[in-house]
Coordinates of C-alpha atoms in Angstrom, one line a residue:
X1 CA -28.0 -4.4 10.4
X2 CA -30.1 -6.7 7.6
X3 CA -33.9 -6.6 8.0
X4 CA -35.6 -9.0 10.7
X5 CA -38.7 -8.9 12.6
X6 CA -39.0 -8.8 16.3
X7 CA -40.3 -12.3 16.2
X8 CA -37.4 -13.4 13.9
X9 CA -34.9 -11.8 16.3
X10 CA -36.5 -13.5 19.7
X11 CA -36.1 -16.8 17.9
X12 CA -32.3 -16.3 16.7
X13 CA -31.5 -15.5 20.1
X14 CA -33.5 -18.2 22.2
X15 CA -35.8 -15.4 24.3
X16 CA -39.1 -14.7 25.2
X17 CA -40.9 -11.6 23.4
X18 CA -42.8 -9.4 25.2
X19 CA -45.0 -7.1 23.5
X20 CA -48.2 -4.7 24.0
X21 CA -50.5 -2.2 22.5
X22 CA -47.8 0.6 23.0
X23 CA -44.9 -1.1 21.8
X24 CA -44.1 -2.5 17.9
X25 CA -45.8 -6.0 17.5
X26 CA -44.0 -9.2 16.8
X27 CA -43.9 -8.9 13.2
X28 CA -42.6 -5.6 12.7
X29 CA -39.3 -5.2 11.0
X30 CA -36.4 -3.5 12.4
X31 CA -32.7 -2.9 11.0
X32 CA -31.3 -0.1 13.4
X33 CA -27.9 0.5 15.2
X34 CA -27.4 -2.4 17.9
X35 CA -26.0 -0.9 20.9
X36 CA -24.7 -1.7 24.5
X37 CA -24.8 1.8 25.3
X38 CA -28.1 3.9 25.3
X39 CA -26.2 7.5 24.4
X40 CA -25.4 5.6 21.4
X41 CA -28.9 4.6 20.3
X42 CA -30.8 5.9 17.3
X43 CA -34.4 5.6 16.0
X44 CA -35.4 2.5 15.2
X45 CA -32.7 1.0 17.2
X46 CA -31.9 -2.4 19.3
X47 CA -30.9 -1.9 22.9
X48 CA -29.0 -4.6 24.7
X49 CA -28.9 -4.5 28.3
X50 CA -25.5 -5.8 29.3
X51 CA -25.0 -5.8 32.8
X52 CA -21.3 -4.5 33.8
X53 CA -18.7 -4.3 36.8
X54 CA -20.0 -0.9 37.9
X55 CA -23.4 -0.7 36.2
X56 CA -26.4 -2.6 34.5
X57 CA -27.8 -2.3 31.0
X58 CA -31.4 -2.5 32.8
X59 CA -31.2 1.1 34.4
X60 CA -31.1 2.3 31.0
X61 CA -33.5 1.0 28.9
X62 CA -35.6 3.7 29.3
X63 CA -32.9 6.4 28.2
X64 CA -32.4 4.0 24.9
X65 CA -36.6 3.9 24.8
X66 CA -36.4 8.1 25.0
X67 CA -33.5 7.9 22.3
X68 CA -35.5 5.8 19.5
X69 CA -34.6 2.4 20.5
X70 CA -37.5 0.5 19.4
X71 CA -36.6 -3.3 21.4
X72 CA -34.5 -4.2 24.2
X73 CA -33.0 -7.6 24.6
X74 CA -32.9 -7.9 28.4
X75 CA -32.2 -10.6 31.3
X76 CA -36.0 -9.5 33.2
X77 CA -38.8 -8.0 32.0
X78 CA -39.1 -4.4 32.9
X79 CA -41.9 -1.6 33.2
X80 CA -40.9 0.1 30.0
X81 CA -42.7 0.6 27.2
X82 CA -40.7 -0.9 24.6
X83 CA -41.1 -4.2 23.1
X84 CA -38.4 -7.5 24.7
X85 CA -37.0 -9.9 23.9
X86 CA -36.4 -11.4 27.8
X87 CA -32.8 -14.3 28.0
X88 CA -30.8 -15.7 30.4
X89 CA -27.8 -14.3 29.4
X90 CA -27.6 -11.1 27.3
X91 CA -24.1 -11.6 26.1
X92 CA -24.5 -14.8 24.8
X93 CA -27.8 -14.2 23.3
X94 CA -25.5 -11.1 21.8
X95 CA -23.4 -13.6 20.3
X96 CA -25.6 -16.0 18.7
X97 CA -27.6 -13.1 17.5
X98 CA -24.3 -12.0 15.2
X99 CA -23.9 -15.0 14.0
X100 CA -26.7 -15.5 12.3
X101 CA -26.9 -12.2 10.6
X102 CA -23.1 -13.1 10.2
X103 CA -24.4 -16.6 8.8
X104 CA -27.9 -14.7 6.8
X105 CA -25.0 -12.6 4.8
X106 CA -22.5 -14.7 3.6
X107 CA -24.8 -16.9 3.2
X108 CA -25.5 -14.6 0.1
X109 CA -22.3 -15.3 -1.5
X110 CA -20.8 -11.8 -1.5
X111 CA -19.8 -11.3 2.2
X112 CA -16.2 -12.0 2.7
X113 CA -14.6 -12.0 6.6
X114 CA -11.5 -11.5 7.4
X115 CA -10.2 -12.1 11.6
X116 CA -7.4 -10.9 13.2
X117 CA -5.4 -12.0 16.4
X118 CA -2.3 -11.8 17.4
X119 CA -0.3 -10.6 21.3
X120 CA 0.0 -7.0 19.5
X121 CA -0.8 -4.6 16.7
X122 CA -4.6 -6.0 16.0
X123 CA -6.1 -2.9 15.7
X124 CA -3.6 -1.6 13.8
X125 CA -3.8 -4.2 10.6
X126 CA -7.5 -4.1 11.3
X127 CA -7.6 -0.1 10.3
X128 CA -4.8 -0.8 7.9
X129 CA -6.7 -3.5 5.9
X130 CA -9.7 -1.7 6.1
X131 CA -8.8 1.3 5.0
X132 CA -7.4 -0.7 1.4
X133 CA -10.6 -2.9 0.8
X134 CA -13.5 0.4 1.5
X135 CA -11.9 1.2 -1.6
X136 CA -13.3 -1.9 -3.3
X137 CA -16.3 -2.5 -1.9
X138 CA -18.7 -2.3 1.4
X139 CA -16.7 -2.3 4.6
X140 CA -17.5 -2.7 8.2
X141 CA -14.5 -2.8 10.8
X142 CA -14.1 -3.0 14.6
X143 CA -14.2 0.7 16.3
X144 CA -11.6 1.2 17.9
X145 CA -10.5 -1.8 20.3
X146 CA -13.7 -4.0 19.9
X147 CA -12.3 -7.1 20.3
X148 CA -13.7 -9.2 22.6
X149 CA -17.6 -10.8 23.4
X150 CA -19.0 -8.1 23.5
X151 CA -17.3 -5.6 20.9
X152 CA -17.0 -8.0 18.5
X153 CA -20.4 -9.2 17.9
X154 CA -21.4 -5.3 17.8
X155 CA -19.3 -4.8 14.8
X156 CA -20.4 -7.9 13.3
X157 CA -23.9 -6.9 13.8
X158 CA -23.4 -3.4 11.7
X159 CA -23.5 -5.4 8.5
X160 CA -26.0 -5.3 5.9
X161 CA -26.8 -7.5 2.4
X162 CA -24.7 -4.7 0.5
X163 CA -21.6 -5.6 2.4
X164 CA -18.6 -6.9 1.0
X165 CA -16.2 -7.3 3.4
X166 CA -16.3 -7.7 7.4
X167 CA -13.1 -7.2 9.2
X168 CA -13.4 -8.8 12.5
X169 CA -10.7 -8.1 15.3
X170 CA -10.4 -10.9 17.9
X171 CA -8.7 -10.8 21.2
X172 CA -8.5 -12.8 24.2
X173 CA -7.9 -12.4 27.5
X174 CA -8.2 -16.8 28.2
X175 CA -8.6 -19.6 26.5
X176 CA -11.2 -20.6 24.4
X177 CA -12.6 -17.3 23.5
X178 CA -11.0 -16.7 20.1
X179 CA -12.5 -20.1 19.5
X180 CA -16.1 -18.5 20.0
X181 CA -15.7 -15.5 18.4
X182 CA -14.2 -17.6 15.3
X183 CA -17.2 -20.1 15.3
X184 CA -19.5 -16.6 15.7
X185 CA -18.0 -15.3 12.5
X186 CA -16.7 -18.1 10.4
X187 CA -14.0 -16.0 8.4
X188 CA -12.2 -16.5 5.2
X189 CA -9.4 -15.4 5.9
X190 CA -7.8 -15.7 9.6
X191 CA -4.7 -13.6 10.5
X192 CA -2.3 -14.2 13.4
X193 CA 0.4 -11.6 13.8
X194 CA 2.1 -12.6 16.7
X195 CA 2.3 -14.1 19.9
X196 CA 3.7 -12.2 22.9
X197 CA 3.0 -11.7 26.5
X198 CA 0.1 -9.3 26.2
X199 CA -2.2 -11.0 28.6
X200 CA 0.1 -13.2 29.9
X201 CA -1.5 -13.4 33.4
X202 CA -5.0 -15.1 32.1
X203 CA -3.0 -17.2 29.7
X204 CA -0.3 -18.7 32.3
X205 CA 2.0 -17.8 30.0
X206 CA 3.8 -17.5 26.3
X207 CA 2.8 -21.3 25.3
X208 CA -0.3 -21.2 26.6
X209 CA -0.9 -17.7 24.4
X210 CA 0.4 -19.4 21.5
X211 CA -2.0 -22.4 22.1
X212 CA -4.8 -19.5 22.2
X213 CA -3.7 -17.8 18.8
X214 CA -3.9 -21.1 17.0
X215 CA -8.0 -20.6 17.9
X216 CA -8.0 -18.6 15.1
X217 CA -7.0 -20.9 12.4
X218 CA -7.5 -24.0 13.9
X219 CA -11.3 -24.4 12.9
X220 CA -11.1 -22.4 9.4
X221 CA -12.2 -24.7 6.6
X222 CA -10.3 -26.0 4.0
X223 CA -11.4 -23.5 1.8
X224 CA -10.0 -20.4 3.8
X225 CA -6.6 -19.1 4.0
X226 CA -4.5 -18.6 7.2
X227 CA -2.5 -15.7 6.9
X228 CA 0.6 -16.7 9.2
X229 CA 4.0 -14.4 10.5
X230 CA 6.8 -16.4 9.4
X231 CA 8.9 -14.3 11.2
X232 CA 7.3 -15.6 14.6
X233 CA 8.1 -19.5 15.2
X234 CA 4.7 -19.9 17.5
X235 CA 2.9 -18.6 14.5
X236 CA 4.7 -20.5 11.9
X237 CA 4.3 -23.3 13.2
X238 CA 0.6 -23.1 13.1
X239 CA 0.2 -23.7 9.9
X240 CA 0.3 -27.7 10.8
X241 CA -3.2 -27.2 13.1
X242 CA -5.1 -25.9 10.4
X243 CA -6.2 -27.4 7.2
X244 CA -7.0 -24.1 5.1
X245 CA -4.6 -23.2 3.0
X246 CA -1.5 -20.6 4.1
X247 CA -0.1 -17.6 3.4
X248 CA 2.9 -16.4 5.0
X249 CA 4.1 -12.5 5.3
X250 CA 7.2 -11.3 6.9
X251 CA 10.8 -10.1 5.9
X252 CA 12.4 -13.1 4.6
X253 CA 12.5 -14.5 1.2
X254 CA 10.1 -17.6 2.4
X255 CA 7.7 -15.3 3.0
X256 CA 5.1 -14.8 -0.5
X257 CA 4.6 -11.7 0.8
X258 CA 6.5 -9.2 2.3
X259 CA 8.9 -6.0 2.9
X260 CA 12.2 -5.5 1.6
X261 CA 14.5 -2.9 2.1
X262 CA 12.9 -1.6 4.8
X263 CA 14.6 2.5 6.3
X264 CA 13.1 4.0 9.0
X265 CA 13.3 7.6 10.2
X266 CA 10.9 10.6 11.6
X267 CA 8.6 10.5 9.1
X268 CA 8.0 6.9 8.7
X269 CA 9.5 3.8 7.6
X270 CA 9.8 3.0 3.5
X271 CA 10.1 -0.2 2.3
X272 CA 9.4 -2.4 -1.0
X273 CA 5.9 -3.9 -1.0
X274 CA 6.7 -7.8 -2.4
X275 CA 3.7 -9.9 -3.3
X276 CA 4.8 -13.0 -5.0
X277 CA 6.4 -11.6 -8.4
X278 CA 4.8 -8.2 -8.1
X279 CA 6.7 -5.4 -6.0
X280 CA 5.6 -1.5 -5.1
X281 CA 7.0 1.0 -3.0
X282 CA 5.4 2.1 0.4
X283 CA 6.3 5.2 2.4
X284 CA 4.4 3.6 5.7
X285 CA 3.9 7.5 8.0
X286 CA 2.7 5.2 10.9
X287 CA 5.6 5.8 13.3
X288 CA 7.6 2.6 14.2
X289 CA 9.5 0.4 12.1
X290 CA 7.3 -2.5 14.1
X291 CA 4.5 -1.3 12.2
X292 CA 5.6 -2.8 8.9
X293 CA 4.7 -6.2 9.9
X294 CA 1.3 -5.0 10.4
X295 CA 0.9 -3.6 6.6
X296 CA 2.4 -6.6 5.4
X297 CA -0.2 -8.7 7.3
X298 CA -2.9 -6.3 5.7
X299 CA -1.3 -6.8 2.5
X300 CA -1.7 -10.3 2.5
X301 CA -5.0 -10.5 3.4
X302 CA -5.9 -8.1 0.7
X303 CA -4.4 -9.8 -1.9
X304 CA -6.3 -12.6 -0.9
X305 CA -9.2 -10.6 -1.6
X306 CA -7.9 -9.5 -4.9
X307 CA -6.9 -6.3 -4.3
X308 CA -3.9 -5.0 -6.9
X309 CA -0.8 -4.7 -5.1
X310 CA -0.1 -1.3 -6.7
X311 CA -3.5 -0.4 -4.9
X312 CA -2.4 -1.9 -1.6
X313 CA 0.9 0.1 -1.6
X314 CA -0.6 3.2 -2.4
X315 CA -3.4 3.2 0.4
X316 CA -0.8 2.0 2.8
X317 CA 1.3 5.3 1.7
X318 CA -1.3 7.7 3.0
X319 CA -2.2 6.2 6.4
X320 CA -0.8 8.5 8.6
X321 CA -1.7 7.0 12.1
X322 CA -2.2 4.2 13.3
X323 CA -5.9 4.3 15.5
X324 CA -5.8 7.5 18.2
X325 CA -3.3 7.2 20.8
X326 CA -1.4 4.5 19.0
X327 CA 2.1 6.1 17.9
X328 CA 0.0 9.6 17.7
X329 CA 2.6 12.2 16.7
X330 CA 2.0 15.9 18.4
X331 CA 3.8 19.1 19.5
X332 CA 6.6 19.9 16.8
X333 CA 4.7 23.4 17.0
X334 CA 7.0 26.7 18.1
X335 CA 8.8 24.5 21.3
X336 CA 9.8 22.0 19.1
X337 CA 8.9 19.3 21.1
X338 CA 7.5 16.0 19.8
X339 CA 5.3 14.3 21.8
X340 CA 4.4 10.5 20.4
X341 CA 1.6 9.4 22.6
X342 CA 1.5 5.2 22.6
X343 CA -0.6 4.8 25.5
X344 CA -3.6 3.2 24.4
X345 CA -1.8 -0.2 25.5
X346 CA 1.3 -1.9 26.6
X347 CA 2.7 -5.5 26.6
X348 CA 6.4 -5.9 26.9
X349 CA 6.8 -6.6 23.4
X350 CA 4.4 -3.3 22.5
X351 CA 6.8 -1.6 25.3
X352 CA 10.2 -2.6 24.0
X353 CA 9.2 -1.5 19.9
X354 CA 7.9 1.6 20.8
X355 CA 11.4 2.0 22.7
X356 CA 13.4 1.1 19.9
X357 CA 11.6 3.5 18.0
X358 CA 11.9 6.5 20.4
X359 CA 16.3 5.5 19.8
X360 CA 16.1 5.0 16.2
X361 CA 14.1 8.6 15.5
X362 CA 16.2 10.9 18.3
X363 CA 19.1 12.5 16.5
X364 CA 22.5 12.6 18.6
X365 CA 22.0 16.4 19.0
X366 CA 18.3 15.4 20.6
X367 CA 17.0 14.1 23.9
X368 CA 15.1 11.3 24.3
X369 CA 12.6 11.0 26.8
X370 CA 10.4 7.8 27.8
X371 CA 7.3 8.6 30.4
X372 CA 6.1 4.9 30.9
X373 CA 3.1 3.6 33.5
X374 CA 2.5 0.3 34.4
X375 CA 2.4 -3.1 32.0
X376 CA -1.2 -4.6 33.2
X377 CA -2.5 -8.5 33.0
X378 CA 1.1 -9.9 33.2
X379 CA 0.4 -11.3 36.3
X380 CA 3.2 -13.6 38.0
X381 CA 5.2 -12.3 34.8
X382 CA 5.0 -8.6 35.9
X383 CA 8.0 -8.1 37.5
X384 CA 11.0 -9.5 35.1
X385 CA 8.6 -7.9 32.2
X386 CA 9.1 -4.6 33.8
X387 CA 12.8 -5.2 34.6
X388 CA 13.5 -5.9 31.5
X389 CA 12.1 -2.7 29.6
X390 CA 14.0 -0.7 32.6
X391 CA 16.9 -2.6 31.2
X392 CA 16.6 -2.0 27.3
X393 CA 15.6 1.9 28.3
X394 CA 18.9 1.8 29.8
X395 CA 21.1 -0.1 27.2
X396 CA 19.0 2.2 24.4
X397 CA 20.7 5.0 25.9
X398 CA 17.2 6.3 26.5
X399 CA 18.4 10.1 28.0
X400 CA 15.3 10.9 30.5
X401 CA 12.8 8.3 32.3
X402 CA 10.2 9.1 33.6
X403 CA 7.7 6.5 35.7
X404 CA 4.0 7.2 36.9
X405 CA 2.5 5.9 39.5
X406 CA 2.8 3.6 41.9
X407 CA 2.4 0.2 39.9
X408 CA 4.9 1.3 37.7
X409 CA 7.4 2.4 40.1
X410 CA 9.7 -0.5 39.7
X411 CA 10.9 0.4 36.3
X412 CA 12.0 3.4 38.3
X413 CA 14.1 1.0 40.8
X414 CA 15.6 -1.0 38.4
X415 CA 16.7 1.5 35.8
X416 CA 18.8 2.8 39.1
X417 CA 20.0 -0.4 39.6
X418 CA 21.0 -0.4 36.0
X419 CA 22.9 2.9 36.1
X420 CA 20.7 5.4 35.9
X421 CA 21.0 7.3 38.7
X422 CA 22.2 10.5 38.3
X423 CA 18.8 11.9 37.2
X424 CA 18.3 10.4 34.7
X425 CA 15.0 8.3 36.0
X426 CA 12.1 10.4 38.1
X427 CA 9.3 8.6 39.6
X428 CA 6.0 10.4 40.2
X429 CA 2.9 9.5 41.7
X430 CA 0.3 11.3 39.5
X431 CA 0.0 12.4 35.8
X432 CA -0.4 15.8 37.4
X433 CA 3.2 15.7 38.9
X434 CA 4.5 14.2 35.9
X435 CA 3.1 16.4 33.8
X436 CA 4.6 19.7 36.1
X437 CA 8.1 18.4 36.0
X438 CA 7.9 17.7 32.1
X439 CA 7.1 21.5 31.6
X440 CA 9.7 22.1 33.4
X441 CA 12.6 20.3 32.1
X442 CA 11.4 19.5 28.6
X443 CA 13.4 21.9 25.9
X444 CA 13.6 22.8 21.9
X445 CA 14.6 19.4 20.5
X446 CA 13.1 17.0 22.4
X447 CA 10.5 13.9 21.9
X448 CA 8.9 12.5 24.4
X449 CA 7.1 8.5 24.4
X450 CA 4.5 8.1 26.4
X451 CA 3.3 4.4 26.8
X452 CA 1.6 2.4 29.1
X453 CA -1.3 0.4 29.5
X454 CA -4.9 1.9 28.7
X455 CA -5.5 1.1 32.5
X456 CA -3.3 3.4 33.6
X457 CA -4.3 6.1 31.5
X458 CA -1.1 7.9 30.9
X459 CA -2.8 8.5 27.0
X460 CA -4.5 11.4 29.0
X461 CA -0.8 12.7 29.9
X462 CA 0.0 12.4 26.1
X463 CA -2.7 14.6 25.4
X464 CA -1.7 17.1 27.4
X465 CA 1.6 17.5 26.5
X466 CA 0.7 17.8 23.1
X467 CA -1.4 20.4 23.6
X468 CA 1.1 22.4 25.4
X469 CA 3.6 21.7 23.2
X470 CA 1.5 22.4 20.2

């Protein structure tokens, strides 16, 4: 984080600062780790009691106190002894607080952001493009899936005056709150990947996502770029709400940037890198043809930047996964079994490429085996979503299903109904049972998806099997 006092801090974020003789006074100067969670703290660091579903910030303030934390931005004024910045609401004081250290930085004139939505693979471009410009300069990125009003403005706030870029994932779970977390980072450069069903049940469905995504560009100034999927007619046809200026990636020749002659097999997917009249090869090791539209969206935001294509394709070339239990390749050790564990998370349109990958990489002398869980936050689209995968597994000629637990089990039913009931779809209640009957039936030659939603957990199941199968 950049330099500020206490004082400077308590002002930024509207509160009340409560000091004594024990704790730092108002003008001292901190620039530690800001933190949600007190495990996480360090000396010198910037506590920030969120209160939660199952738990509140406040109980542990004194564990972030005993782990260096120097302040604690709070709701109530506890008996610790460590100075406080006391506000009404700790998440939006959390937001306002990044961006004006957001604000402080680019300010400066070196600080470029870059944003990224879309229904899926966020995360993905956001490692992808990150991973090309901490070549070139300073670069702070979202861990893992920090995304939303409370993750983002955490990665924001790891920023300092030496940083070059800030890559900023933004996700949404209603309306309106790309919006904020676009207005709390002001990027350069917005990216929309696509829009899908992901969330559907706090959208109200696929036009109301779309309407959500366009957040994201709607507000950038005249002076940015919106990076745009012209492959995806919702995204297209964003670029009449904004009024920066637009730059399209996908796999048709409209598109300024994107990939050509794309192959996919086991090891990956090659294609030809275009960016406007340059090209460059890319052996893309991130499982899943699906992916490619993620490193072309990186692409194009890095050439925005003014990163060499040659450069783009080459870091590109030596990613080799995704983010951990995204397409995650393990087993192949002496059972030859292939375990791909995709369970992080799971929206029909996550769900169906991750099938069509599991076809595209099983040889005809190979089985094929999909353990899926439950699609979460579809809401009244739930059922039809879950029919339908049941019905691409089938039409894939998918060879094994497997379906855990019981919100799931209707992939189950209607893979039955579609034919596949000799067998060739088991329903389990546990990970525990699944995980029995896959040790029992899985042979030399097999790979095995495992997908689902991150609520269901199934990632843990991945893990497992590729650890026995190691």
């Amino acid at each position: 984080m950049i330099q500020l006092s206490i004082a400077e801090i308590a002002e930024i974020v509207g509160g009340t600062l409560v000091t004594s003789e024990s704790t730092l006074p108002a003008d001292a100067v901190v620039d530690g780790v800001v933190d949600t969670d007190s495990r996480l703290m360090r000396p010198g660091g910037i506590f920030v009691a969120k209160p939660g579903e199952e738990t509140d910030g406040h109980l542990f303030v004194g564990a972030a106190r005993e782990a260096g934390a120097v302040l604690a931005i709070v709701e109530r004024e506890l008996d610790e002894e460590i100075a406080q910045i006391v506000v009404a609401d700790v998440v939006l004081a959390l937001g306002e607080f990044a961006r004006a250290v957001v604000a402080r930085v680019h300010a400066g004139g070196a600080l470029r952001v870059v944003g990224i939505t879309g229904s899926n693979g966020k995360t993905t471009t956001k490692n992808m493009l990150a991973a090309i410009l901490e070549r070139h300069g300073e670069t702070v990125a979202a861990k893992a899936s920090f995304n939303n009003w409370v993750g983002a403005p955490l990665t924001m706030l790891r920023i300092t005056e030496s940083t070059r870029y800030l890559v900023a994932e933004m996700g949404a779970s209603a309306p309106g709150e790309i919006a904020k977390l676009v207005r709390m980072a002001v990027p350069d450069i917005g990216v929309v990947l696509k829009v899908g069903l992901a969330h559907a049940g706090g959208f109200g469905g696929i036009e109301a996502t779309a309407k959500a995504k366009t957040e994201m560009v709607a507000d950038l100034a005249e002076d940015a770029v919106a990076v745009l999927n012209a492959d995806d007619r919702r995204v297209l046809a964003m670029r009449d709400a904004t009024s920066a200026r637009v730059r399209l990636f996908g796999l048709g020749a409209d598109a300024s940037v994107r990939a050509e002659d794309v192959v996919s097999g086991r090891d990956g997917t090659r294609f030809t890198l275009v960016i406007d009249d340059q090209t460059a090869p890319v052996h893309l090791r991130v499982l899943g043809e699906h992916h490619v539209y993620n490193a072309i969206a990186a692409a194009a935001a890095a050439t925005e930047l003014g990163v060499p294509t040659a450069d783009i394709a080459a870091t590109l070339s030596e990613i080799t996964r995704a983010e951990r239990w995204r397409m995650e390749v393990l087993g192949g050790g002496a059972d030859g079994v292939t375990v791909i564990n995709d369970a992080y998370n799971a929206s029909p349109d996550s769900m169906a490429a991750a099938l069509r990958t599991l076809a595209q990489i099983t040889g005809p002398d190979r089985r094929s085996i999909a353990v899926l869980g439950v699609m979460s936050e579809l809401g009244e689209f739930s059922g039809e979503e879950h029919d339908r995968v049941a019905l691409q597994l089938v039409r894939l000629g998918i060879d094994q299903l497997v379906v855990v637990g019981p919100e799931a089990r209707r992939l189950h039913i209607t893979a039955i109904n579609e034919g596949s009931w000799d067998g060739e779809s088991v329903y389990t209640d546990t990970q525990d049972e699944a995980f029995e009957l896959l040790r029992r039936i899985l042979r030399p030659g097999d790979t095995v998806l495992v997908k689902s939603s991150n609520s269901a957990g199934l990632r843990f199941l991945g893990d497992r099997l590729g650890e026995a199968f190691a």
